[in-house]
mmCIF file with all atom_site columns, C-alpha atoms in Angstrom:
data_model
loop_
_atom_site.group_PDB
_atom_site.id
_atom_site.type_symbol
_atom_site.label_atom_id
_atom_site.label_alt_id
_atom_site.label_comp_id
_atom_site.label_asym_id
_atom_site.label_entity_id
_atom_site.label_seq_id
_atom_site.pdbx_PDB_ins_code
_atom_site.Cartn_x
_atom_site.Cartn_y
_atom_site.Cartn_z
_atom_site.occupancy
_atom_site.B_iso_or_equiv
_atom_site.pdbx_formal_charge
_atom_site.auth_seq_id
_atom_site.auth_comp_id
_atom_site.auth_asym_id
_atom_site.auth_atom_id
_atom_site.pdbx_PDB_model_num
ATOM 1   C CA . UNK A 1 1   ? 0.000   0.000   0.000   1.00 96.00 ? 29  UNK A CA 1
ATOM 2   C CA . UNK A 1 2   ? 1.329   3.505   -1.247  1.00 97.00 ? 30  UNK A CA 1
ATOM 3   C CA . UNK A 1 3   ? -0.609  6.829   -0.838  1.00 98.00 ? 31  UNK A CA 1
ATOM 4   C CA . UNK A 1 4   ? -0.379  10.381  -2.145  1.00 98.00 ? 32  UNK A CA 1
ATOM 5   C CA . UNK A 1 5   ? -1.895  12.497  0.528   1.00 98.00 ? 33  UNK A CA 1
ATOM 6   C CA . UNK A 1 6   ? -4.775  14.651  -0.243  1.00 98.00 ? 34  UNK A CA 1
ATOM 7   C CA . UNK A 1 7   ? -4.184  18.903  0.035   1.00 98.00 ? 35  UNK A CA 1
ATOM 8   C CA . UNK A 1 8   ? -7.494  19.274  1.223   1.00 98.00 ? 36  UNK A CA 1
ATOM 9   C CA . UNK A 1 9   ? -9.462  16.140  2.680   1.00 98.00 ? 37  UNK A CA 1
ATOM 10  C CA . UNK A 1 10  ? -6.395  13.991  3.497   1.00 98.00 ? 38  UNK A CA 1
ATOM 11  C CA . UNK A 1 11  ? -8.662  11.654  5.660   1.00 98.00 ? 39  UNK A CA 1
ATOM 12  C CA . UNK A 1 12  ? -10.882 10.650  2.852   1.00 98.00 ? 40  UNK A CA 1
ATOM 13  C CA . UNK A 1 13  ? -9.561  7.680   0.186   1.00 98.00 ? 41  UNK A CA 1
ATOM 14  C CA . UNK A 1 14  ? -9.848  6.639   -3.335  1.00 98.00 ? 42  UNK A CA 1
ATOM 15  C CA . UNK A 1 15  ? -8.327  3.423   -3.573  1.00 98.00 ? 43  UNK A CA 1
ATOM 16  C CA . UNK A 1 16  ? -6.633  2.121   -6.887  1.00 99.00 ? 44  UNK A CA 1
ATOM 17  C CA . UNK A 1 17  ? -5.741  -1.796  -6.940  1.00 98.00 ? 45  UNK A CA 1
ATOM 18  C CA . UNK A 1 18  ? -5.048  -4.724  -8.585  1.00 98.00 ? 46  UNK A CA 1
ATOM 19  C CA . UNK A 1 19  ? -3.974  -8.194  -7.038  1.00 98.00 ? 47  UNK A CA 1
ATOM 20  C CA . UNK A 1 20  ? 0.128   -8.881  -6.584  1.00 95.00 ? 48  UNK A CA 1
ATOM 21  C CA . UNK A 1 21  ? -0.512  -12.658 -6.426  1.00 95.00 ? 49  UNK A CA 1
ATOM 22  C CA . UNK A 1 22  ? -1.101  -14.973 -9.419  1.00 93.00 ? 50  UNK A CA 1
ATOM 23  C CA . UNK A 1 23  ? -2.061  -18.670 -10.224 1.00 88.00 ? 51  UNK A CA 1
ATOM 24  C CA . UNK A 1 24  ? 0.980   -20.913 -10.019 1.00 86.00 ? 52  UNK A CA 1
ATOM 25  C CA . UNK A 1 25  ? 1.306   -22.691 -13.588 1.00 91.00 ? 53  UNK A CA 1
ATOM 26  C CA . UNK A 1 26  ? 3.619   -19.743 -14.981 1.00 93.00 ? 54  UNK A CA 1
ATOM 27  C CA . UNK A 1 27  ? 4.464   -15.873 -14.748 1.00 94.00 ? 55  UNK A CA 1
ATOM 28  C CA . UNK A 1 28  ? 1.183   -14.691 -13.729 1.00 96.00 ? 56  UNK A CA 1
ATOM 29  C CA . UNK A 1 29  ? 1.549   -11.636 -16.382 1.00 96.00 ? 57  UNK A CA 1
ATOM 30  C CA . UNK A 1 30  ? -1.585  -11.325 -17.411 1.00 96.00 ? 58  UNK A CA 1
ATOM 31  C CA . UNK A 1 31  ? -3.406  -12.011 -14.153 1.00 97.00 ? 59  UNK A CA 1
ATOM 32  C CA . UNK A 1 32  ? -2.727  -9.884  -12.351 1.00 97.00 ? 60  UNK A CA 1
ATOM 33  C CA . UNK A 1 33  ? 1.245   -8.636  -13.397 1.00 97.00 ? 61  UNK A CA 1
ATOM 34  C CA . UNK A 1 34  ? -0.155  -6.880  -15.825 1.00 98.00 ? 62  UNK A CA 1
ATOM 35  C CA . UNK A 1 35  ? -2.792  -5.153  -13.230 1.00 98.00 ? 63  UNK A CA 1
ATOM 36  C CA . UNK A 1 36  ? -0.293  -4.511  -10.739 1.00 98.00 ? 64  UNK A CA 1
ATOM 37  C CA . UNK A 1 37  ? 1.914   -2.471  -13.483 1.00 98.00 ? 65  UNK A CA 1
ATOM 38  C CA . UNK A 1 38  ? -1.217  -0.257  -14.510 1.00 98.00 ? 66  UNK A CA 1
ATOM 39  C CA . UNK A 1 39  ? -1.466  0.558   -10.600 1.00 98.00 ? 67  UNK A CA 1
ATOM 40  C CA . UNK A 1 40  ? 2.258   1.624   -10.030 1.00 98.00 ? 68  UNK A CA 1
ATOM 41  C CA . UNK A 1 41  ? 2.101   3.756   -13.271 1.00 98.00 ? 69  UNK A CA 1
ATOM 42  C CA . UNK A 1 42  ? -0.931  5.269   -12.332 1.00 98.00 ? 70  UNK A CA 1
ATOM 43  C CA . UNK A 1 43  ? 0.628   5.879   -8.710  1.00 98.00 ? 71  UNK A CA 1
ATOM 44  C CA . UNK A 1 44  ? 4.253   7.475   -10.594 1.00 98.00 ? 72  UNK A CA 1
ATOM 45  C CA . UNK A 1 45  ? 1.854   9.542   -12.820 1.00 98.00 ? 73  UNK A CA 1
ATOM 46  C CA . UNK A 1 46  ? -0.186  10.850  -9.548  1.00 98.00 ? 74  UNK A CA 1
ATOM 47  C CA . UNK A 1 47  ? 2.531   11.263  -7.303  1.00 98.00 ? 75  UNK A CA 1
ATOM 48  C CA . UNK A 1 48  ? 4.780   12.975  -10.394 1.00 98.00 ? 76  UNK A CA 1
ATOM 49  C CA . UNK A 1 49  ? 1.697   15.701  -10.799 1.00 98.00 ? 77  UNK A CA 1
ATOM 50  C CA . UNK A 1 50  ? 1.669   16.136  -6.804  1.00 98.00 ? 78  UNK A CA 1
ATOM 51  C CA . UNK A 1 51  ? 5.436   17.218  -6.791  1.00 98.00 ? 79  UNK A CA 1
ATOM 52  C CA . UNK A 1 52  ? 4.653   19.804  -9.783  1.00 98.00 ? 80  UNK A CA 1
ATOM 53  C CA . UNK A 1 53  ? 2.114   21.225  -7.684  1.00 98.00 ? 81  UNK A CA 1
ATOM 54  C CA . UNK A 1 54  ? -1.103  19.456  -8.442  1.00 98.00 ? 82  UNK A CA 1
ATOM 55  C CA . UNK A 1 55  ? -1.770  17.073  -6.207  1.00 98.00 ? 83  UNK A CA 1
ATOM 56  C CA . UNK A 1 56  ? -5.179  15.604  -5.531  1.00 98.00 ? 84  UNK A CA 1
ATOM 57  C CA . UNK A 1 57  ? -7.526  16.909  -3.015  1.00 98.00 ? 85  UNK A CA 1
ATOM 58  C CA . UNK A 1 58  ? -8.337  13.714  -1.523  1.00 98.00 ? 86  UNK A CA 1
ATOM 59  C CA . UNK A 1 59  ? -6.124  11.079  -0.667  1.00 98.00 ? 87  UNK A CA 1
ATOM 60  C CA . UNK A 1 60  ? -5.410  8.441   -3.724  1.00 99.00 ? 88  UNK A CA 1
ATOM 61  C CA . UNK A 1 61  ? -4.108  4.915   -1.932  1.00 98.00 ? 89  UNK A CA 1
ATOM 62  C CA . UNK A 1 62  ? -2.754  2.440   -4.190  1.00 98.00 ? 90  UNK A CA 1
ATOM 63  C CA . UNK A 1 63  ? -2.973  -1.150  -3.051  1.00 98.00 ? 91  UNK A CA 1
ATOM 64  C CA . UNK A 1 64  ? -1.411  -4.382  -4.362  1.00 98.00 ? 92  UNK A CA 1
ATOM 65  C CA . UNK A 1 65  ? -3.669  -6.923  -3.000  1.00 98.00 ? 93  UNK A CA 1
ATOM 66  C CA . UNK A 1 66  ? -2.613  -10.305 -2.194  1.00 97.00 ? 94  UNK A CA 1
ATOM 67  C CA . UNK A 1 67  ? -4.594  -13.401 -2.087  1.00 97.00 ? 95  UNK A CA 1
ATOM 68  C CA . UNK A 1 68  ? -7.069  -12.735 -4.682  1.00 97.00 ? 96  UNK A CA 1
ATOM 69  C CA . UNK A 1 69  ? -6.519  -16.092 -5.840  1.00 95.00 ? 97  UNK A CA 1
ATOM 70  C CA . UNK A 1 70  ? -7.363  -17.894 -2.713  1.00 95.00 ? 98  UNK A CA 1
ATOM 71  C CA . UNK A 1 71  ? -10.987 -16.051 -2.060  1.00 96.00 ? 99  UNK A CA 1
ATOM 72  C CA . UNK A 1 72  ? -10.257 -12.123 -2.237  1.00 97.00 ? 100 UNK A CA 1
ATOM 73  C CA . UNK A 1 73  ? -8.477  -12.002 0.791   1.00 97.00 ? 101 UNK A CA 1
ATOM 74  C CA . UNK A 1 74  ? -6.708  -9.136  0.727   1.00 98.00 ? 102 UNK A CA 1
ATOM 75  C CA . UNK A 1 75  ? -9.323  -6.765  -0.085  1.00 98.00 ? 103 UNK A CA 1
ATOM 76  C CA . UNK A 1 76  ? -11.808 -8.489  2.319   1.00 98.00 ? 104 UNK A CA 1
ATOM 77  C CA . UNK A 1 77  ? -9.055  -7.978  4.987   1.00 98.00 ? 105 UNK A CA 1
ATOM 78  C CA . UNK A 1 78  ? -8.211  -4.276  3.994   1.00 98.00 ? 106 UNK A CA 1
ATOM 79  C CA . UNK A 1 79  ? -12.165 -3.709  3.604   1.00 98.00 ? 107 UNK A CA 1
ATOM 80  C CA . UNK A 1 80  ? -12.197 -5.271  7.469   1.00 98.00 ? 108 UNK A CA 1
ATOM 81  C CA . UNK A 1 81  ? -9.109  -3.286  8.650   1.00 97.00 ? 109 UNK A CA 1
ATOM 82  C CA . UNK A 1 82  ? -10.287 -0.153  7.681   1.00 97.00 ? 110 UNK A CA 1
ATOM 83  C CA . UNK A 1 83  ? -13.968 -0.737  8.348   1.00 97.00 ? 111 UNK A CA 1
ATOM 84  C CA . UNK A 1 84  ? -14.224 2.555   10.446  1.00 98.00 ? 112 UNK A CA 1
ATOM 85  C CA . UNK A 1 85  ? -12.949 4.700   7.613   1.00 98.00 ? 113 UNK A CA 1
ATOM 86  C CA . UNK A 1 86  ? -14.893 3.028   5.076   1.00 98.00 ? 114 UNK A CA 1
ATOM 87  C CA . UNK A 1 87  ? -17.620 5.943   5.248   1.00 98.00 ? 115 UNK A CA 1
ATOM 88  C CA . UNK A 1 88  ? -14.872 8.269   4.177   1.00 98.00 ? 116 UNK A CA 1
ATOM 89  C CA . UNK A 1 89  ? -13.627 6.349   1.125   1.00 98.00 ? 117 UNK A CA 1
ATOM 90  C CA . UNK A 1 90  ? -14.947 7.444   -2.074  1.00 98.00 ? 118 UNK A CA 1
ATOM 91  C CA . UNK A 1 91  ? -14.017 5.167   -4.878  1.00 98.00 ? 119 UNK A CA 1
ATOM 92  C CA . UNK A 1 92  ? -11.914 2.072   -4.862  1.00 98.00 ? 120 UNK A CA 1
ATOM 93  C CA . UNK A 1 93  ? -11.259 1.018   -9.199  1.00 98.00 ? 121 UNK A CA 1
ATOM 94  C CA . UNK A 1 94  ? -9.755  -2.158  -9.851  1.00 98.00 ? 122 UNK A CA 1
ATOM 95  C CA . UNK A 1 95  ? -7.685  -3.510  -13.390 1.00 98.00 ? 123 UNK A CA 1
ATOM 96  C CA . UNK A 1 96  ? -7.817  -7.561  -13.028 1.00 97.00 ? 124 UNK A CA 1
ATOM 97  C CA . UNK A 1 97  ? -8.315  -8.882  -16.882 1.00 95.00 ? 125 UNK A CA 1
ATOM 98  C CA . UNK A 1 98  ? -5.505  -8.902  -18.867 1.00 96.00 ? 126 UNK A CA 1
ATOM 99  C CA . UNK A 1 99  ? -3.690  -6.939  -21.323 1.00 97.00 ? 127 UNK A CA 1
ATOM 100 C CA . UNK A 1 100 ? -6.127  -5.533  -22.867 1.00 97.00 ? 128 UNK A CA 1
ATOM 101 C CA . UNK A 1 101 ? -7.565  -1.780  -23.367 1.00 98.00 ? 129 UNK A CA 1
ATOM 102 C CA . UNK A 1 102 ? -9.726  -0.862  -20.665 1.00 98.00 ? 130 UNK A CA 1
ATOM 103 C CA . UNK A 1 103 ? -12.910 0.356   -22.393 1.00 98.00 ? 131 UNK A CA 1
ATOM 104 C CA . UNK A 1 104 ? -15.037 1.601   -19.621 1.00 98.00 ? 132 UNK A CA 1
ATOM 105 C CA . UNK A 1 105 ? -16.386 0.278   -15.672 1.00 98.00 ? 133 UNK A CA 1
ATOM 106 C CA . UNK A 1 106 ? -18.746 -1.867  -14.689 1.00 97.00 ? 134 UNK A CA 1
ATOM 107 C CA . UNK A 1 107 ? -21.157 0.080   -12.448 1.00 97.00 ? 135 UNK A CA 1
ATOM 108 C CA . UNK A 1 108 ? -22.513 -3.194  -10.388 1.00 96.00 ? 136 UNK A CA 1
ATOM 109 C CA . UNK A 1 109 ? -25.592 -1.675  -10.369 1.00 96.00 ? 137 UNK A CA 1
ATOM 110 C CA . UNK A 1 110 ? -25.284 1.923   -9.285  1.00 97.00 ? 138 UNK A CA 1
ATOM 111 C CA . UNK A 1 111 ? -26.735 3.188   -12.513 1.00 96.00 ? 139 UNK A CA 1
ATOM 112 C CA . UNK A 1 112 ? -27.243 6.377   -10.365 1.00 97.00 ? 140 UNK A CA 1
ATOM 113 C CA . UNK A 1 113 ? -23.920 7.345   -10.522 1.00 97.00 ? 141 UNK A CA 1
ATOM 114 C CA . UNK A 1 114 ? -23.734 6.770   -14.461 1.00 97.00 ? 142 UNK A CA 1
ATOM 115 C CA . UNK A 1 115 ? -24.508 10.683  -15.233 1.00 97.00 ? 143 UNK A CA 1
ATOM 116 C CA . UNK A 1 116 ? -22.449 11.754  -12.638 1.00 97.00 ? 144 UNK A CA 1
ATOM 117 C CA . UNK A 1 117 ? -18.954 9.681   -13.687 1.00 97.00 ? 145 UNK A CA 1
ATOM 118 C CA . UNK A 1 118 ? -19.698 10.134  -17.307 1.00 97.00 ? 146 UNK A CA 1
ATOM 119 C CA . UNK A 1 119 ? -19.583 13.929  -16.786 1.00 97.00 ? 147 UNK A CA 1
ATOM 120 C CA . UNK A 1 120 ? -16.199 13.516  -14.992 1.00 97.00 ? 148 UNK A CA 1
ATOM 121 C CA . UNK A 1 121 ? -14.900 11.075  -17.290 1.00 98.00 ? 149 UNK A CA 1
ATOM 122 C CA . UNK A 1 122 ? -16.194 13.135  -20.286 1.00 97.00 ? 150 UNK A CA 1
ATOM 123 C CA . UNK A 1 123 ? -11.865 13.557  -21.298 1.00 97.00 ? 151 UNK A CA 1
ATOM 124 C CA . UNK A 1 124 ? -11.525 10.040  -21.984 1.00 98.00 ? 152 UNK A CA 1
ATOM 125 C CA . UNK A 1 125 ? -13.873 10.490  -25.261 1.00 96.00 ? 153 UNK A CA 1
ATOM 126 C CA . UNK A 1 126 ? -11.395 9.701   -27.806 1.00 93.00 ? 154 UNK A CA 1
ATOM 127 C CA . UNK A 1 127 ? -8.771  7.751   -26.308 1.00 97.00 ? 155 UNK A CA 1
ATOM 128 C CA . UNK A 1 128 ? -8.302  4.520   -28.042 1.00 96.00 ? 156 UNK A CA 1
ATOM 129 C CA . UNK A 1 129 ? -10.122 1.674   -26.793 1.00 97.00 ? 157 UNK A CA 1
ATOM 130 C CA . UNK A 1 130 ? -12.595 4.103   -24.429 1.00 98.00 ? 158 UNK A CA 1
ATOM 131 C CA . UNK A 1 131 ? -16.499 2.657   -24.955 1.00 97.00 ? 159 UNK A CA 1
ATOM 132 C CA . UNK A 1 132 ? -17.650 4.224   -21.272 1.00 96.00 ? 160 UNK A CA 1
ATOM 133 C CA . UNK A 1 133 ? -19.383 2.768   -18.449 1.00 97.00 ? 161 UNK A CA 1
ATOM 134 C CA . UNK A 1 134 ? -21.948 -0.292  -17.708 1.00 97.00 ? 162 UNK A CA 1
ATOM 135 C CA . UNK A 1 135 ? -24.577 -1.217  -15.592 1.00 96.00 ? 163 UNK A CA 1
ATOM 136 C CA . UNK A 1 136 ? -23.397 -4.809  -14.611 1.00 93.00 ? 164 UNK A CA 1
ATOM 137 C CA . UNK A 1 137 ? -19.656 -5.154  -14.147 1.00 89.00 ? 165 UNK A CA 1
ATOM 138 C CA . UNK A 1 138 ? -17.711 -8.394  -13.858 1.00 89.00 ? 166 UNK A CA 1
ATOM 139 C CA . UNK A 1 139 ? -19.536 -9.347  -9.688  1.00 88.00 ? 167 UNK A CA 1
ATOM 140 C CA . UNK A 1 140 ? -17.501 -10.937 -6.992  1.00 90.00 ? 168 UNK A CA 1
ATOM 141 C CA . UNK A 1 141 ? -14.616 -12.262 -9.170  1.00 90.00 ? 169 UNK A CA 1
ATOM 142 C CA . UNK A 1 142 ? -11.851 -9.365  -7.903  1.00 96.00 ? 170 UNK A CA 1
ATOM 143 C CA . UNK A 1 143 ? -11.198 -7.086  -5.509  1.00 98.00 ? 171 UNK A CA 1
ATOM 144 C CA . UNK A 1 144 ? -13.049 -4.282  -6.335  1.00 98.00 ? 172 UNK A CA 1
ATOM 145 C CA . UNK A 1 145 ? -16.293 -6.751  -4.998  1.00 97.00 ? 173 UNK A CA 1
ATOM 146 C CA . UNK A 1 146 ? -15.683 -6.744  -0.836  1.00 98.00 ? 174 UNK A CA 1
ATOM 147 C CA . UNK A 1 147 ? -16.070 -2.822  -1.368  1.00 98.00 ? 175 UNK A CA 1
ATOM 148 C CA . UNK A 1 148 ? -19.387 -2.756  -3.673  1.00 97.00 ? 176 UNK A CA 1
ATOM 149 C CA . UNK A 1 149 ? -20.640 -5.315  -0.599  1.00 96.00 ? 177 UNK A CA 1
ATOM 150 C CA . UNK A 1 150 ? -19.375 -2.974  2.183   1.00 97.00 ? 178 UNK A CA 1
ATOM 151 C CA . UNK A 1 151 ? -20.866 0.072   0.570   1.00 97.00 ? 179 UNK A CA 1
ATOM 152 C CA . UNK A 1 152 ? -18.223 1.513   -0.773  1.00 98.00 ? 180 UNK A CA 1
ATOM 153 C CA . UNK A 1 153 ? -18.476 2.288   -4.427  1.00 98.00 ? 181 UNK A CA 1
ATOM 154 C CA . UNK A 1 154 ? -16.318 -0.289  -5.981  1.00 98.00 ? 182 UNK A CA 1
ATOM 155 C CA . UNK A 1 155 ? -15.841 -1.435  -9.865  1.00 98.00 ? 183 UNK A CA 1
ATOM 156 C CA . UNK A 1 156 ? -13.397 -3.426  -12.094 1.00 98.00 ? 184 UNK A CA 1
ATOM 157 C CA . UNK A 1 157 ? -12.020 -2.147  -14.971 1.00 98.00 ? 185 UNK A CA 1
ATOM 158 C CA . UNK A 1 158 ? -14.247 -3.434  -18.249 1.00 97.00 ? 186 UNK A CA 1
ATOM 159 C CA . UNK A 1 159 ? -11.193 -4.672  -20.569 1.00 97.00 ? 187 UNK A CA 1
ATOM 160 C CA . UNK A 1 160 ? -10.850 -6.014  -24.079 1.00 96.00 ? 188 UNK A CA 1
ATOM 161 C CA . UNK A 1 161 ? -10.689 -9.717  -23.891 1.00 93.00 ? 189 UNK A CA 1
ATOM 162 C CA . UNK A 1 162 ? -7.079  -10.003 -26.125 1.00 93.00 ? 190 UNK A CA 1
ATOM 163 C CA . UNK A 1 163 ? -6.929  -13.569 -25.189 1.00 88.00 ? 191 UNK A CA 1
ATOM 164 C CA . UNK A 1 164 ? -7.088  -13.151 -21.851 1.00 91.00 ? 192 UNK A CA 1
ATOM 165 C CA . UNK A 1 165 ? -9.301  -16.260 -21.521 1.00 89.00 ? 193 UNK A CA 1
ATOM 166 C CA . UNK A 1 166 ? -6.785  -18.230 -23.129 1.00 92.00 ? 194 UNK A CA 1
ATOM 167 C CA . UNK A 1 167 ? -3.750  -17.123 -20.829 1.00 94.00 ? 195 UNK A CA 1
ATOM 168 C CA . UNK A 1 168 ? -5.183  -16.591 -17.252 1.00 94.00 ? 196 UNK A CA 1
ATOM 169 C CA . UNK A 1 169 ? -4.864  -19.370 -14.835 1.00 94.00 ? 197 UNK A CA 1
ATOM 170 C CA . UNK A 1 170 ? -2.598  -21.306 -17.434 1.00 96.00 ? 198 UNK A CA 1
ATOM 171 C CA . UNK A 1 171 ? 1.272   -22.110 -18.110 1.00 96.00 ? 199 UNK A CA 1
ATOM 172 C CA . UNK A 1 172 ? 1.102   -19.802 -21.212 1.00 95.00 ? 200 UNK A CA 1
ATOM 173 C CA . UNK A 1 173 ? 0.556   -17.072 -18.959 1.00 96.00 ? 201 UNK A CA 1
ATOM 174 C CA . UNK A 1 174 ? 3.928   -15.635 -19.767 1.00 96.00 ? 202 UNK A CA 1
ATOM 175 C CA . UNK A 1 175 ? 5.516   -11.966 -19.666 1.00 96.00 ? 203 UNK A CA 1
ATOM 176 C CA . UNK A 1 176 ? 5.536   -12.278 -23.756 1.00 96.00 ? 204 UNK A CA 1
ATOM 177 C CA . UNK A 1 177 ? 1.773   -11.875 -23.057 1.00 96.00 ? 205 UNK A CA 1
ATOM 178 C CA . UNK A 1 178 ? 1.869   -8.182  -21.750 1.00 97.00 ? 206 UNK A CA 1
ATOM 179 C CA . UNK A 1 179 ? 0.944   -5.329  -24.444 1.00 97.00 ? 207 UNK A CA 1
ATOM 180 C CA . UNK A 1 180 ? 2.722   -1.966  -23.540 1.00 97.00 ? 208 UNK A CA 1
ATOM 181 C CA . UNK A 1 181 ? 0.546   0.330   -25.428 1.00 98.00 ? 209 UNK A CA 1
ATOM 182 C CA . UNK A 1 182 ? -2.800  -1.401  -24.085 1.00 98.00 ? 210 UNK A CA 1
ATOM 183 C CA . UNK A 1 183 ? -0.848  -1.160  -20.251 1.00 98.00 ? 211 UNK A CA 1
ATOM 184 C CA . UNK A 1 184 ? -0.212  2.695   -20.882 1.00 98.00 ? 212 UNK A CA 1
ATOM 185 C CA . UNK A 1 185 ? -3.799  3.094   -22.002 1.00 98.00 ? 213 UNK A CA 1
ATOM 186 C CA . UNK A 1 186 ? -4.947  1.492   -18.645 1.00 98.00 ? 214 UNK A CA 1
ATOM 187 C CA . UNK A 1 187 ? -2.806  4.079   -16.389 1.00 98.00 ? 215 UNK A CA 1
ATOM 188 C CA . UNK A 1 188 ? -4.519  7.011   -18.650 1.00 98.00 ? 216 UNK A CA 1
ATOM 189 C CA . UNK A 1 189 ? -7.657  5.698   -17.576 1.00 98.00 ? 217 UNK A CA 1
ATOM 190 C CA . UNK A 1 190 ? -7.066  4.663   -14.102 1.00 98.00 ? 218 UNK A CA 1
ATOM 191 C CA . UNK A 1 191 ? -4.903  8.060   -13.182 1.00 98.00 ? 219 UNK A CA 1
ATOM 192 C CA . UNK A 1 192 ? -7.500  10.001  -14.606 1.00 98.00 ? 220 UNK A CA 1
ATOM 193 C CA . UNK A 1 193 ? -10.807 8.574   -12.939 1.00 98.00 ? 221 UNK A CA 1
ATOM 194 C CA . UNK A 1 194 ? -8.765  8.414   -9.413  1.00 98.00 ? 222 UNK A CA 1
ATOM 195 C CA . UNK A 1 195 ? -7.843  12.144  -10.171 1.00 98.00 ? 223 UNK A CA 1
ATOM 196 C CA . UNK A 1 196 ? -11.231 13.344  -11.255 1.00 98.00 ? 224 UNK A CA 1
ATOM 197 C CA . UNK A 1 197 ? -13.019 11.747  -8.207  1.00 98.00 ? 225 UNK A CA 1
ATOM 198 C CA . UNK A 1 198 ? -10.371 12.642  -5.754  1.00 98.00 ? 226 UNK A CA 1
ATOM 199 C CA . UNK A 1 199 ? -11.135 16.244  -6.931  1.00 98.00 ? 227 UNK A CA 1
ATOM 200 C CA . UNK A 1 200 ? -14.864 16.534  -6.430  1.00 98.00 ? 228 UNK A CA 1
ATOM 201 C CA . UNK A 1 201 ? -16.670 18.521  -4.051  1.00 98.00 ? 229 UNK A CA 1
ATOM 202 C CA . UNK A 1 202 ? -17.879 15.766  -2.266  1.00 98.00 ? 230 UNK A CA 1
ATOM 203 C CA . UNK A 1 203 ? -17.603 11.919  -1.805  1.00 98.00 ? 231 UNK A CA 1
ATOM 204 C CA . UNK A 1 204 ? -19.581 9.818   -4.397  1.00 98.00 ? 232 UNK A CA 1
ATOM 205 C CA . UNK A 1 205 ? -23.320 9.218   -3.089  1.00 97.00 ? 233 UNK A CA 1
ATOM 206 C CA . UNK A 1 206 ? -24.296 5.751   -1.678  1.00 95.00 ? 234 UNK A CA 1
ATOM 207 C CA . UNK A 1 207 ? -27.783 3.852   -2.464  1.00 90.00 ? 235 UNK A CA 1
ATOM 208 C CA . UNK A 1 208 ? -28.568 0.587   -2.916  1.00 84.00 ? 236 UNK A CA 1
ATOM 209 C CA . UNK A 1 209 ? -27.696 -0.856  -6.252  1.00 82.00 ? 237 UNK A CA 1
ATOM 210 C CA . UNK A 1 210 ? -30.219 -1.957  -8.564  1.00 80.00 ? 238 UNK A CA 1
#
């Protein structure tokens, strides 16, 4: 876990993740090396715009999660550390599925923040790969799920497939696998949805999900 403080609201989080660990038949690039690259760019790209003067008004946490594999484990366990502060967290994005572009998040049912992101993600228009956001996302299969059930706001990236079905969980799994442009394209889009809701006046809304 790495943070860049907030300027303004320090105590209140948007968390950025992906899972460190990986299934044991090969390299684990694709699930979740590949996730866990997008989250340290994005955190070099935040941290690089605090230090020339810009940093983000709320706190932006960047977390490596470990055990994904073995039942979300370190995500339920960070969701049950931090249960007190939970009220205070915002967001918490997750990229778990491969190489590929991230074309928008799954909203896992909080279709009444759709208006609201699309207006703050309204820059991403254009970049390659960018379709928007969903009303169903991908459900309990990362860690972006213990935070949906704990209130929090929490969705997984929406990715192009780019055989990600045919390398996860196997011994082609390989670093050969990982696409730098698609990777770069993932950091755009993380950096700049943890920026834009780090910035807002207040912390995302909370109802039920549909």
């Amino acid at each position: 876990i790495g943070e860049v403080r907030g300027s303004e609201k320090p105590d209140e989080v948007v968390v950025v993740g992906a899972h460190l660990d990986s299934w044991d038949l090969a390299q684990g690039t694709t699930d979740n090396g590949t996730g866990s690259c997008v989250v340290l760019e994005t955190a070099r790209t935040v941290a690089k715009l605090a230090k020339a003067g810009s940093p983000p008004k709320r706190t932006i946490r960047f977390c490596l999660f470990s055990g994904e594999e073995q039942g979300l484990w370190g995500s339920r366990k960070y969701v049950e550390k931090y249960k007190e502060e939970l009220p205070k967290h915002s967001l918490a994005i997750v990229h778990d599925t491969g190489t590929g572009k991230v074309t928008g998040f799954g909203l896992e049912g909080r279709t009444y923040l759709k208006d609201q992101m699309e207006g703050e993600l309204a820059v991403l228009k254009g970049l390659d790969g960018w379709k928007g956001l969903t009303a169903r996302g991908i459900g309990g299969g990362t860690d972006h799920y213990p935070f949906h059930t704990a209130g929090v706001p929490g969705f997984a990236c929406n990715q192009d497939m780019d055989e990600y079905r045919l390398t996860h969980h196997t011994q082609s799994d390989t670093f050969d696998k990982a696409k730098e442009p698609n990777l770069i394209q993932g950091a755009q889009v993380m950096a700049v949805t943890a920026v834009r809701i780090a910035n807002l006046p207040e912390l995302l809304p909370r109802k039920k999900a549909d």
